[in-house]
mmCIF file of C-alpha atoms and ligand atoms in Angstrom:
data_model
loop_
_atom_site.group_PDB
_atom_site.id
_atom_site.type_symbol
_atom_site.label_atom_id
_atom_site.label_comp_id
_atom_site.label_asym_id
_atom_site.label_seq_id
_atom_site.Cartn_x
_atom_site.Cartn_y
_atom_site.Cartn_z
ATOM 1 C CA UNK A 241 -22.798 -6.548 1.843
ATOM 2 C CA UNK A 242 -19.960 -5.973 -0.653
ATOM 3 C CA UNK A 243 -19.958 -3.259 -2.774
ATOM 4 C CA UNK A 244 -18.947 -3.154 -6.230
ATOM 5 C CA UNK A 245 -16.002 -0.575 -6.384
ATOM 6 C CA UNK A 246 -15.558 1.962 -9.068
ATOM 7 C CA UNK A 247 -13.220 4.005 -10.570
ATOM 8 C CA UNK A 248 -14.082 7.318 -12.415
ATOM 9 C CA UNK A 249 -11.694 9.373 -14.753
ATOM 10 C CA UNK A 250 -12.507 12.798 -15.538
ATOM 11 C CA UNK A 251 -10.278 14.699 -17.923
ATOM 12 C CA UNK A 252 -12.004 17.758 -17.034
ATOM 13 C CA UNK A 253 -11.268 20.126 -19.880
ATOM 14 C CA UNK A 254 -8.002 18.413 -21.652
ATOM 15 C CA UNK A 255 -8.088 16.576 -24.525
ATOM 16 C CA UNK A 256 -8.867 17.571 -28.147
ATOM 17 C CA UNK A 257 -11.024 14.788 -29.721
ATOM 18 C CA UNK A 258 -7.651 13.549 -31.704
ATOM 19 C CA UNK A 259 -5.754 12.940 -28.518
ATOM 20 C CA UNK A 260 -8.723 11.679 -26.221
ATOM 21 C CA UNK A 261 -9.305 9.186 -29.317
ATOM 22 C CA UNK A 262 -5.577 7.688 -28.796
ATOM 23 C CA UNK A 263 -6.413 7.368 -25.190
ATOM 24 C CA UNK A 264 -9.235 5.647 -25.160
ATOM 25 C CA UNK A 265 -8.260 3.399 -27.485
ATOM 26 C CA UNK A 266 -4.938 2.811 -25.179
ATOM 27 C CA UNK A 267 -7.024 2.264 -21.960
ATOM 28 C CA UNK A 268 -9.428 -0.537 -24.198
ATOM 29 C CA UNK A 269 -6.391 -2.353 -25.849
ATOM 30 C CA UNK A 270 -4.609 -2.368 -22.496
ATOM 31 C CA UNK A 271 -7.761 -2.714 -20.358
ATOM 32 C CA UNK A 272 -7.246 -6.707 -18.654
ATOM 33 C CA UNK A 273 -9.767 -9.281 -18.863
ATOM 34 C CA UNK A 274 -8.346 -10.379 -15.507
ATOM 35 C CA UNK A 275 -9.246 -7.249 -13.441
ATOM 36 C CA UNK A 276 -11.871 -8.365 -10.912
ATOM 37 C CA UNK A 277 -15.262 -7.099 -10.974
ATOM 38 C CA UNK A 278 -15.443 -3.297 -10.982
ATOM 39 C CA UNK A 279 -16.753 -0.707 -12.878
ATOM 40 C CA UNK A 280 -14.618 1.720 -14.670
ATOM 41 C CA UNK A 281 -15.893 4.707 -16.224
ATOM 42 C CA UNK A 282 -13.937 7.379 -18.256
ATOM 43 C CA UNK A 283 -15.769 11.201 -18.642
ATOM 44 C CA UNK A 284 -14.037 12.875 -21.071
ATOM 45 C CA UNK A 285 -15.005 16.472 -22.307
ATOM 46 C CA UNK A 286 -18.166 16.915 -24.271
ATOM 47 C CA UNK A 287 -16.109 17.238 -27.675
ATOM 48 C CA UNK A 288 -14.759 13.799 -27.117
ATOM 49 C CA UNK A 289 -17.969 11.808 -25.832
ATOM 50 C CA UNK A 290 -18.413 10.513 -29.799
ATOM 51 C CA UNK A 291 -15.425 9.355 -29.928
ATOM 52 C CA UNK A 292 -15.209 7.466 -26.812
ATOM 53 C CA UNK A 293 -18.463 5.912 -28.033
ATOM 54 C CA UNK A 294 -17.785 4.612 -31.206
ATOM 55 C CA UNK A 295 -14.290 3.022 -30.054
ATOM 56 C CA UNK A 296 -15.622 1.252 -27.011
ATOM 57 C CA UNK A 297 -18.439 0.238 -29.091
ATOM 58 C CA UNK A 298 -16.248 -1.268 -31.250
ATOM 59 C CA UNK A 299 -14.078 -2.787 -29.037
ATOM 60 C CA UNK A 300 -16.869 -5.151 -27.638
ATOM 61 C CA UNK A 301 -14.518 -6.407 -25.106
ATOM 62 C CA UNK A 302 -14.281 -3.506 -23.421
ATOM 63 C CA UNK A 303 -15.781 -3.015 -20.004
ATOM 64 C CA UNK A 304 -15.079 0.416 -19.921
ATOM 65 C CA UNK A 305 -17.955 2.991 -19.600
ATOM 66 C CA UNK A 306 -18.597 6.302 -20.385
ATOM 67 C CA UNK A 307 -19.685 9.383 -18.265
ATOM 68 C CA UNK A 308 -20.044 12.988 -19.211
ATOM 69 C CA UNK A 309 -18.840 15.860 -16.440
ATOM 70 C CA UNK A 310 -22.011 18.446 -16.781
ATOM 71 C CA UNK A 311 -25.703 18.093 -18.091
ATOM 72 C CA UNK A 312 -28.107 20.882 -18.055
ATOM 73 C CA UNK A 313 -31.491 19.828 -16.463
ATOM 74 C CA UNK A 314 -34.022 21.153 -18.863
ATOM 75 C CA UNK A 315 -35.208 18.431 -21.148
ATOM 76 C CA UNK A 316 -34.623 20.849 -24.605
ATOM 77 C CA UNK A 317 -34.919 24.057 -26.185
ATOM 78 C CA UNK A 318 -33.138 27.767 -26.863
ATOM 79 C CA UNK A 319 -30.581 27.462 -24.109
ATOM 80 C CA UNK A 320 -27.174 28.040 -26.351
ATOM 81 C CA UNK A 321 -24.175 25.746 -25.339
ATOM 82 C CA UNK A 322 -26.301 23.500 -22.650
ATOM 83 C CA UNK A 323 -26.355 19.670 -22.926
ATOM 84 C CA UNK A 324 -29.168 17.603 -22.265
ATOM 85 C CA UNK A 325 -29.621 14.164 -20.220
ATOM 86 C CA UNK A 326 -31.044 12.739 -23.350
ATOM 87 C CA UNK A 327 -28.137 14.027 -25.653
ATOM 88 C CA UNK A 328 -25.869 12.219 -23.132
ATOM 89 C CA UNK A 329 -27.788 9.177 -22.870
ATOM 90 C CA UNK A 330 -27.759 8.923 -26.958
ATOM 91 C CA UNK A 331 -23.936 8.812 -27.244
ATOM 92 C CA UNK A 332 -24.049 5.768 -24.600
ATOM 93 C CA UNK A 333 -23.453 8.105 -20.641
ATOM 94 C CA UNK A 334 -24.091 6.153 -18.311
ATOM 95 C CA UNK A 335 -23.102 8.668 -15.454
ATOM 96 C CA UNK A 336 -22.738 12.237 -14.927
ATOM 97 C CA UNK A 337 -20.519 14.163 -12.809
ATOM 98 C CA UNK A 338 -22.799 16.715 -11.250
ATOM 99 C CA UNK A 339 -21.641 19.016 -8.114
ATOM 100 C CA UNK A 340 -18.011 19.255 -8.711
ATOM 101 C CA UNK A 341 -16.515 21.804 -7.109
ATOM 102 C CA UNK A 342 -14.934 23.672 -10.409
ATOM 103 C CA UNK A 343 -18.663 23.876 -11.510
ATOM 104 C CA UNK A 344 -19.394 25.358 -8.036
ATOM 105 C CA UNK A 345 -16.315 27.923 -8.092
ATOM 106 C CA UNK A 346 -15.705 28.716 -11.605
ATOM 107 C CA UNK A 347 -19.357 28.482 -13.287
ATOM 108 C CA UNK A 348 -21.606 29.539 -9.723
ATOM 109 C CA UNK A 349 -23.124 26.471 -9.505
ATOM 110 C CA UNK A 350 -25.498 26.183 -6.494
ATOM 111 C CA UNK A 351 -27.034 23.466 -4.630
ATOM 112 C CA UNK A 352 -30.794 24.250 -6.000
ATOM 113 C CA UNK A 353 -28.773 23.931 -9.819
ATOM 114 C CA UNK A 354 -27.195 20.653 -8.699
ATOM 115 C CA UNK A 355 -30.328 19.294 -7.398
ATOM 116 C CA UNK A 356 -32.045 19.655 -10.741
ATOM 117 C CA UNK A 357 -29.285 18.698 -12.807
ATOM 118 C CA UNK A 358 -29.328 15.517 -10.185
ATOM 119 C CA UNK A 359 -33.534 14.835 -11.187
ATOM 120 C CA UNK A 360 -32.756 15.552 -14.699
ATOM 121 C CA UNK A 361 -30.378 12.618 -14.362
ATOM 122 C CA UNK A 362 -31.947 9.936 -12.945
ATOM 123 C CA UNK A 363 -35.115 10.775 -15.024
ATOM 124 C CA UNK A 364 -33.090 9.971 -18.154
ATOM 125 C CA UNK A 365 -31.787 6.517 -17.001
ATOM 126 C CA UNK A 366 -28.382 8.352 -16.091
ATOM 127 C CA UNK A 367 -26.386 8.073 -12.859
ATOM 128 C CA UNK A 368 -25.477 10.661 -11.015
ATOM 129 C CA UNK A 369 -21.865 10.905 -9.639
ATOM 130 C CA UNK A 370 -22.670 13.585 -7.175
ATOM 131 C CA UNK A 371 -19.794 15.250 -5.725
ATOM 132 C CA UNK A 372 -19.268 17.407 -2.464
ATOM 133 C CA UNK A 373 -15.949 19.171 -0.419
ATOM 134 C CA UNK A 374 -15.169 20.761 1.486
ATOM 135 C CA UNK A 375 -12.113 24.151 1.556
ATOM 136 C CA UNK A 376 -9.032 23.686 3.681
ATOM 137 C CA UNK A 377 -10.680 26.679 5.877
ATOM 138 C CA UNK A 378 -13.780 24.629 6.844
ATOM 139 C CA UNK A 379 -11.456 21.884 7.417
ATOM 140 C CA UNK A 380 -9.164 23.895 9.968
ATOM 141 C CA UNK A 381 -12.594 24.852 11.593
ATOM 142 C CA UNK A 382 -13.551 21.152 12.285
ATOM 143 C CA UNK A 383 -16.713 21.796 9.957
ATOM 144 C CA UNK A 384 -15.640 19.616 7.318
ATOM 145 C CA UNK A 385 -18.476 16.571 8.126
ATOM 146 C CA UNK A 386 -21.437 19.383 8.641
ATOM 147 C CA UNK A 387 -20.794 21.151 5.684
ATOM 148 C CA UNK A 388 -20.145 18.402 3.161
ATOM 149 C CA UNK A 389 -23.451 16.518 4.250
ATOM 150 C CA UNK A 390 -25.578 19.741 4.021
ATOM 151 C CA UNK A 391 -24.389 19.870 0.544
ATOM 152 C CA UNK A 392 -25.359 16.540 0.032
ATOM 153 C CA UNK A 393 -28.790 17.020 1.726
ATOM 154 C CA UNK A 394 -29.292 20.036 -0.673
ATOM 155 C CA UNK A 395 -28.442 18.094 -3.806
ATOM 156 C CA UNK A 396 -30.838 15.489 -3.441
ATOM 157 C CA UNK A 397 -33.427 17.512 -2.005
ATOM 158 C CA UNK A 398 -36.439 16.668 -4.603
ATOM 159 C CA UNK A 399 -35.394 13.667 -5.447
ATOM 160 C CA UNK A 400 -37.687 10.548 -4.523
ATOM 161 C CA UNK A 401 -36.772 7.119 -2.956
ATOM 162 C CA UNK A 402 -37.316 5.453 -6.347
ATOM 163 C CA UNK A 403 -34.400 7.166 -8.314
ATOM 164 C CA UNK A 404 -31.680 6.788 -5.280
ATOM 165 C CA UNK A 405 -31.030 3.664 -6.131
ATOM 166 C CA UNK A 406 -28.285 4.231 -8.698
ATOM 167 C CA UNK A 407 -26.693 7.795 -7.149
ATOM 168 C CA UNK A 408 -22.735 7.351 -6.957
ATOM 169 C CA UNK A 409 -21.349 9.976 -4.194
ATOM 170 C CA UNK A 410 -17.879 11.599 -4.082
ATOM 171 C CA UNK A 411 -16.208 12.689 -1.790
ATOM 172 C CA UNK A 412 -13.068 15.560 -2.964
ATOM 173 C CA UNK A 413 -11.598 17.805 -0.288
ATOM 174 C CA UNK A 414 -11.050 21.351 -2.664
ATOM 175 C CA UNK A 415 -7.497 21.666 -0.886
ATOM 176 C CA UNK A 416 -6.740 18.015 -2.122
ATOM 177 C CA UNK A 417 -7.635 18.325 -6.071
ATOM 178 C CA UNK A 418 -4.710 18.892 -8.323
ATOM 179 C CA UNK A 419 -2.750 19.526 -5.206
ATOM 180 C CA UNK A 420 -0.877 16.725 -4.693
ATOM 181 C CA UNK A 421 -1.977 16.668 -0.642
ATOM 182 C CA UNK A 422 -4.813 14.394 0.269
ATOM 183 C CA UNK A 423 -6.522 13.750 3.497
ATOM 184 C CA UNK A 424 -5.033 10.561 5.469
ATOM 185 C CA UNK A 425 -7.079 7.988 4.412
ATOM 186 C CA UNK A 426 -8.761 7.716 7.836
ATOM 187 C CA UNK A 427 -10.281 11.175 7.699
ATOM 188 C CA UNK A 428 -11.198 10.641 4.368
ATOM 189 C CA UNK A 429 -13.233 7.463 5.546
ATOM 190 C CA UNK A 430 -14.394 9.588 8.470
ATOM 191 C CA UNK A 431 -16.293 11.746 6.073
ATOM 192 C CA UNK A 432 -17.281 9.295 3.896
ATOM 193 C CA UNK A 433 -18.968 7.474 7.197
ATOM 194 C CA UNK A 434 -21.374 10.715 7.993
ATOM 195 C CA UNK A 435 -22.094 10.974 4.191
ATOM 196 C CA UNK A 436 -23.264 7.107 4.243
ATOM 197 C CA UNK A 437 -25.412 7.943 7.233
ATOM 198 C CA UNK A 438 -27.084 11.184 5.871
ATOM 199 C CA UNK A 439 -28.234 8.624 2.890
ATOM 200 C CA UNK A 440 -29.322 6.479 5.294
ATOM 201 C CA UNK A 441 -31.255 9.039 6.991
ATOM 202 C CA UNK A 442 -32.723 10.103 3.705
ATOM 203 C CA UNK A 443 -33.258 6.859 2.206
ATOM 204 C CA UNK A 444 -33.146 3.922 4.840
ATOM 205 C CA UNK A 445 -30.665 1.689 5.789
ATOM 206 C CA UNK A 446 -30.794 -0.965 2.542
ATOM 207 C CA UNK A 447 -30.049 2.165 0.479
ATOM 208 C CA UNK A 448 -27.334 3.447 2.284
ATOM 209 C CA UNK A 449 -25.821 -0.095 2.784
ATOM 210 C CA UNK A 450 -25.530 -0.270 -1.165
ATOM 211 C CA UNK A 451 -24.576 3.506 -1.988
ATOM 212 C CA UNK A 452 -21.534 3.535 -3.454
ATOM 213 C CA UNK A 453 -18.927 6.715 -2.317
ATOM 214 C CA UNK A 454 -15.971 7.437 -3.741
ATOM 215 C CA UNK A 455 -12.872 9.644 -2.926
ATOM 216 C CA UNK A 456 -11.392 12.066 -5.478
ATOM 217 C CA UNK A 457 -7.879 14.513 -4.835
ATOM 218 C CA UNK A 458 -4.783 13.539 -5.699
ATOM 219 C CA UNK A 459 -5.464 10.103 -6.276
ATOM 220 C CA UNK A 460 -2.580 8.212 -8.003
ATOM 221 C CA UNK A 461 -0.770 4.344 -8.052
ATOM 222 C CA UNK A 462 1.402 5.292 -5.014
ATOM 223 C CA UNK A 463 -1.599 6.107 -2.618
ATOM 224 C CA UNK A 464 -4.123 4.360 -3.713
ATOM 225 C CA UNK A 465 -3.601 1.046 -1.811
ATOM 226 C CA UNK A 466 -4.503 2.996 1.526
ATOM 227 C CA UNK A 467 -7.977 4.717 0.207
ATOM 228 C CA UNK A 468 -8.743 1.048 -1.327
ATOM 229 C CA UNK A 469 -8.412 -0.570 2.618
ATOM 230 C CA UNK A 470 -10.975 1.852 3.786
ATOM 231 C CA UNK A 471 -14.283 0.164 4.638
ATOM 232 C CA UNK A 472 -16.421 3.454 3.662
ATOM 233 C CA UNK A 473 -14.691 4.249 0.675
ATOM 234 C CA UNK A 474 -15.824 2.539 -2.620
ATOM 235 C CA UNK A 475 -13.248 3.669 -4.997
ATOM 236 C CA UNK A 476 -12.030 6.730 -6.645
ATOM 237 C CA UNK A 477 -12.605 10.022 -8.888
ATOM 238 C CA UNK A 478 -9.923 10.981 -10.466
ATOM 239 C CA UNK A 479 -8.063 13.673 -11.927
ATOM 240 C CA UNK A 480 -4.690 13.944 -13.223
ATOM 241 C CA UNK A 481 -3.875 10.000 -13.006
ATOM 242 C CA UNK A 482 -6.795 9.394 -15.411
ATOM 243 C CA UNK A 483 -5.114 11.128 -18.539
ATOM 244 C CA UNK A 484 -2.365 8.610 -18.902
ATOM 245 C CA UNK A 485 -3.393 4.849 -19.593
ATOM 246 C CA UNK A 486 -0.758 3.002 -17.511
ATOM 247 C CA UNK A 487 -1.489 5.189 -14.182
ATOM 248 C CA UNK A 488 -5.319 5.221 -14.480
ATOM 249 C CA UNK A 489 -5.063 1.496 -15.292
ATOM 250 C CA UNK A 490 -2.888 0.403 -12.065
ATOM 251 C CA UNK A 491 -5.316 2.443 -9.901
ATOM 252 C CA UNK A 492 -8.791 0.553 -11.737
ATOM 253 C CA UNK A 493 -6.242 -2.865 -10.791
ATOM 254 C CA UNK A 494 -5.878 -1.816 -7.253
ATOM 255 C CA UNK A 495 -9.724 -1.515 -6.337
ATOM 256 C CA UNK A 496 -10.456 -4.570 -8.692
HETATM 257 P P1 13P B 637 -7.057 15.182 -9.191
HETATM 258 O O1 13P B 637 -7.090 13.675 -9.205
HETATM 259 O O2 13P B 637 -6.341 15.762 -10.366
HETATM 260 O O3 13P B 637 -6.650 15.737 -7.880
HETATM 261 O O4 13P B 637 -8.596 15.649 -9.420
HETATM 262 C C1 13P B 637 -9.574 15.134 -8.619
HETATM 263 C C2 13P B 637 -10.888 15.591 -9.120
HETATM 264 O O5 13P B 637 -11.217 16.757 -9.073
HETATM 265 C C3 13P B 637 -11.756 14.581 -9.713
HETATM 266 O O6 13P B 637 -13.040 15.105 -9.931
#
């Protein structure tokens, strides 16, 4: 079966409301009707989500969607500075990054905190773009495959057949965000292979057949063309190439 391919922008924490504004409404006024079916999906920070909303809203051509990068999993309530599924859902999220692994390092996320972020998710109507990778260390130790699908196996621990259906999975080597270095695109699709069959093992073979998996680090318009030839790799999370129009653009063209 053929996939639909997908490319995912996060801006991670750049962009003040003012400048994300002028970039979304660059990527809609240069977005082509002529790209081939794919989806495209920008997550810029919380501050910006509003926004994002009202211009693609507005611009009712566009086929550009919008994803948020965190979500708390309780539903509401006293928990200062947390976001809920539903708040994202209101100002139009149709994904969520979960699992990234700045959230992991920087904020001490753990699997168990993933996983419920993951339910919280799906519960809403929101799809998760669950994320895994692995350090350059666990690489170099040829442990790369085992410990990225244990995380994976952790994050969707609790969650039921039923809501599988729309999970997106990504795949970013640590050593190869922001670093310029990426994995050759064959061991990239290596990993992406066991990942596909640990959701098949979870969730059948139909499930895993359909499961969309992208690849995130160092993604740009010059490499691109070799992750898009890979059979297990459905498209891309990216980075640094998402926060200019022209370079996020010619990387949404090449999967399209
Ligand atoms: P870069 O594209 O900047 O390497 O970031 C990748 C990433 O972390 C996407 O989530």
């Amino acid at each position: 079966m053929t996939r639909k391919p997908m490319i995912a922008g996060t801006w991670k924490m750049n962009m003040t409301a003012t400048e994300a504004t002028k970039l979304v409404q660059q990527l809609a006024y240069q977005y082509e009707d002529n790209y081939g079916e794919i989806d495209v999906v920008i997550c810029p920070p919380f501050t910006a989500l509003r926004s994002a909303q009202v211009i693609l809203d507005y611009e009712t051509k566009s086929k550009i969607c919008i994803g948020a990068q965190d979500v708390y999993w309780e539903p509401k309530g006293a928990f200062t500075g947390a976001i809920s599924a539903e708040m994202l859902k209101n100002l139009s999220c149709v994904y969520c990054i979960i699992g990234h692994s700045e959230r992991r390092e920087y904020f001490c996320e753990s699997d168990e905190q993933v996983a419920r972020k993951a339910v919280a998710l799906t519960e809403a109507g929101i799809a998760p773009i669950l994320c895994c990778g692995e350090t350059l260390e666990t690489r170099e130790a040829g442990e790369a495959i085992s410990f990225v699908t244990d995380q994976i196996r952790a994050a969707l621990d609790g969650l039921p057949a039923s809501q599988a259906g729309g999970i997106v999975l990504a795949y970013e080597p640590i050593w190869a965000i922001g670093t310029g270095r990426t994995p050759s695109p064959e061991q990239a699709d290596e990993v992406c292979a066991a990942l596909r069959d640990t959701f098949c093992d979870l969730y059948g073979s139909a499930a895993a057949e359909q499961l969309r998996i992208l690849y995130g680090g160092s993604m740009n318009p010059g490499n691109v063309e070799a992750f898009c030839a890979m059979p297990n790799i459905d498209g891309g999370l990216v980075g640094g190439a998402s926060l200019k129009a022209d370079d996020f653009l010619a990387l949404v063209k090449a999967f399209s």
